[in-house]
Amino acid sequence: MGVAHNPQEAVIETRQLYKRFGQVTALENINIRIQRGEFVAIMGASGSGKTTLMNILTCLDTLTEGQVLLDGVDAAALDEEGRRRFRADKIGLVFQQFHLIPFLTALENVMLVQVGLEHRTDHLPSQLSEENEQRVLALLQDLHHQGRTIVMVTHNPELGRFADRIIRLQHGKYLSEEVQQHAVA
Ligand SMILES: Nc1ncnc2c1ncn2[C@@H]1O[C@H](COP(=O)(O)OP(=O)(O)OP(=O)(O)O)[C@@H](O)[C@H]1O
Ligand SMILES: [Mg+2]
């Protein structure tokens, strides 16, 4: 079942977002808007701040300065229990190989924790990884077509090509973005 949405509406928005770990500034003045139903890839070199950003966008961590609006809710207004509930209701997380860390927000529950690894113990790790990557990607595309919002962190340009837009980070800062045109099937 699809999720109705207003294409102009930002479901995720960061405003002058900073995250510091002691002396280390992991994120510096990040201002991004992700529209409802969009498929966005976040890319950047190791240490550029991708995981830090994802942790904040998924309410797994809090910010140091600035604002994050998630589905119209100021994340700062949520206490730990509120964040837990928000995650449970609106966010699905898929972790794979520490390279592909997408999440989805939806008006209804999306919980995607398993992708069928338990039946694959007879496969070689490299095979498993490649096959599993394709499965996760197919699943994400399905959910995207249903109107879900997808944010995917990846180092892999081949995977990044499936996104509507690529946002690049560098040394904790927004570097650039690129809208990708996809052929209509
Ligand atoms: N818990 C932490 N304590 C201290 N510094 C941290 C912590 N988490 C991240 N950092 C620092 O913040 C910066 C961004 O790290 P982050 O893990 O977000 O990068 P990344 O883009 O996800 O890298 P990778 O591609 O290697 O996963 C790095 O300088 C990192 O050392
Ligand atoms: Mg990371």
Coordinates of C-alpha atoms in Angstrom, one line a residue, residues 17-30 47-53 56 61 64 169-174:
L17 CA 23.3 21.7 12.6
Y18 CA 26.6 21.2 14.5
K19 CA 27.8 18.1 16.3
R20 CA 30.9 18.1 18.4
F21 CA 32.7 15.3 20.2
G22 CA 34.9 17.2 22.7
Q23 CA 37.3 19.1 20.5
V24 CA 36.3 17.3 17.3
T25 CA 33.6 19.0 15.2
A26 CA 32.0 16.1 13.4
L27 CA 29.3 18.2 11.7
E28 CA 29.5 21.9 10.9
N29 CA 26.6 24.0 9.8
I30 CA 24.6 21.3 7.9
G47 CA 35.4 10.6 8.7
S48 CA 33.2 13.1 6.7
G49 CA 30.4 12.8 9.2
K50 CA 27.9 10.4 7.5
T51 CA 27.3 8.1 10.5
T52 CA 27.1 11.1 12.9
L53 CA 24.5 12.7 10.7
I56 CA 21.1 12.4 14.6
D61 CA 22.1 10.7 19.0
T64 CA 25.2 20.0 19.8
L169 CA 29.9 15.6 2.9
Q170 CA 33.5 16.5 3.4
H171 CA 35.3 17.0 6.7
G172 CA 31.9 17.4 8.5
K173 CA 30.7 20.0 6.1
Y174 CA 28.1 20.0 3.3

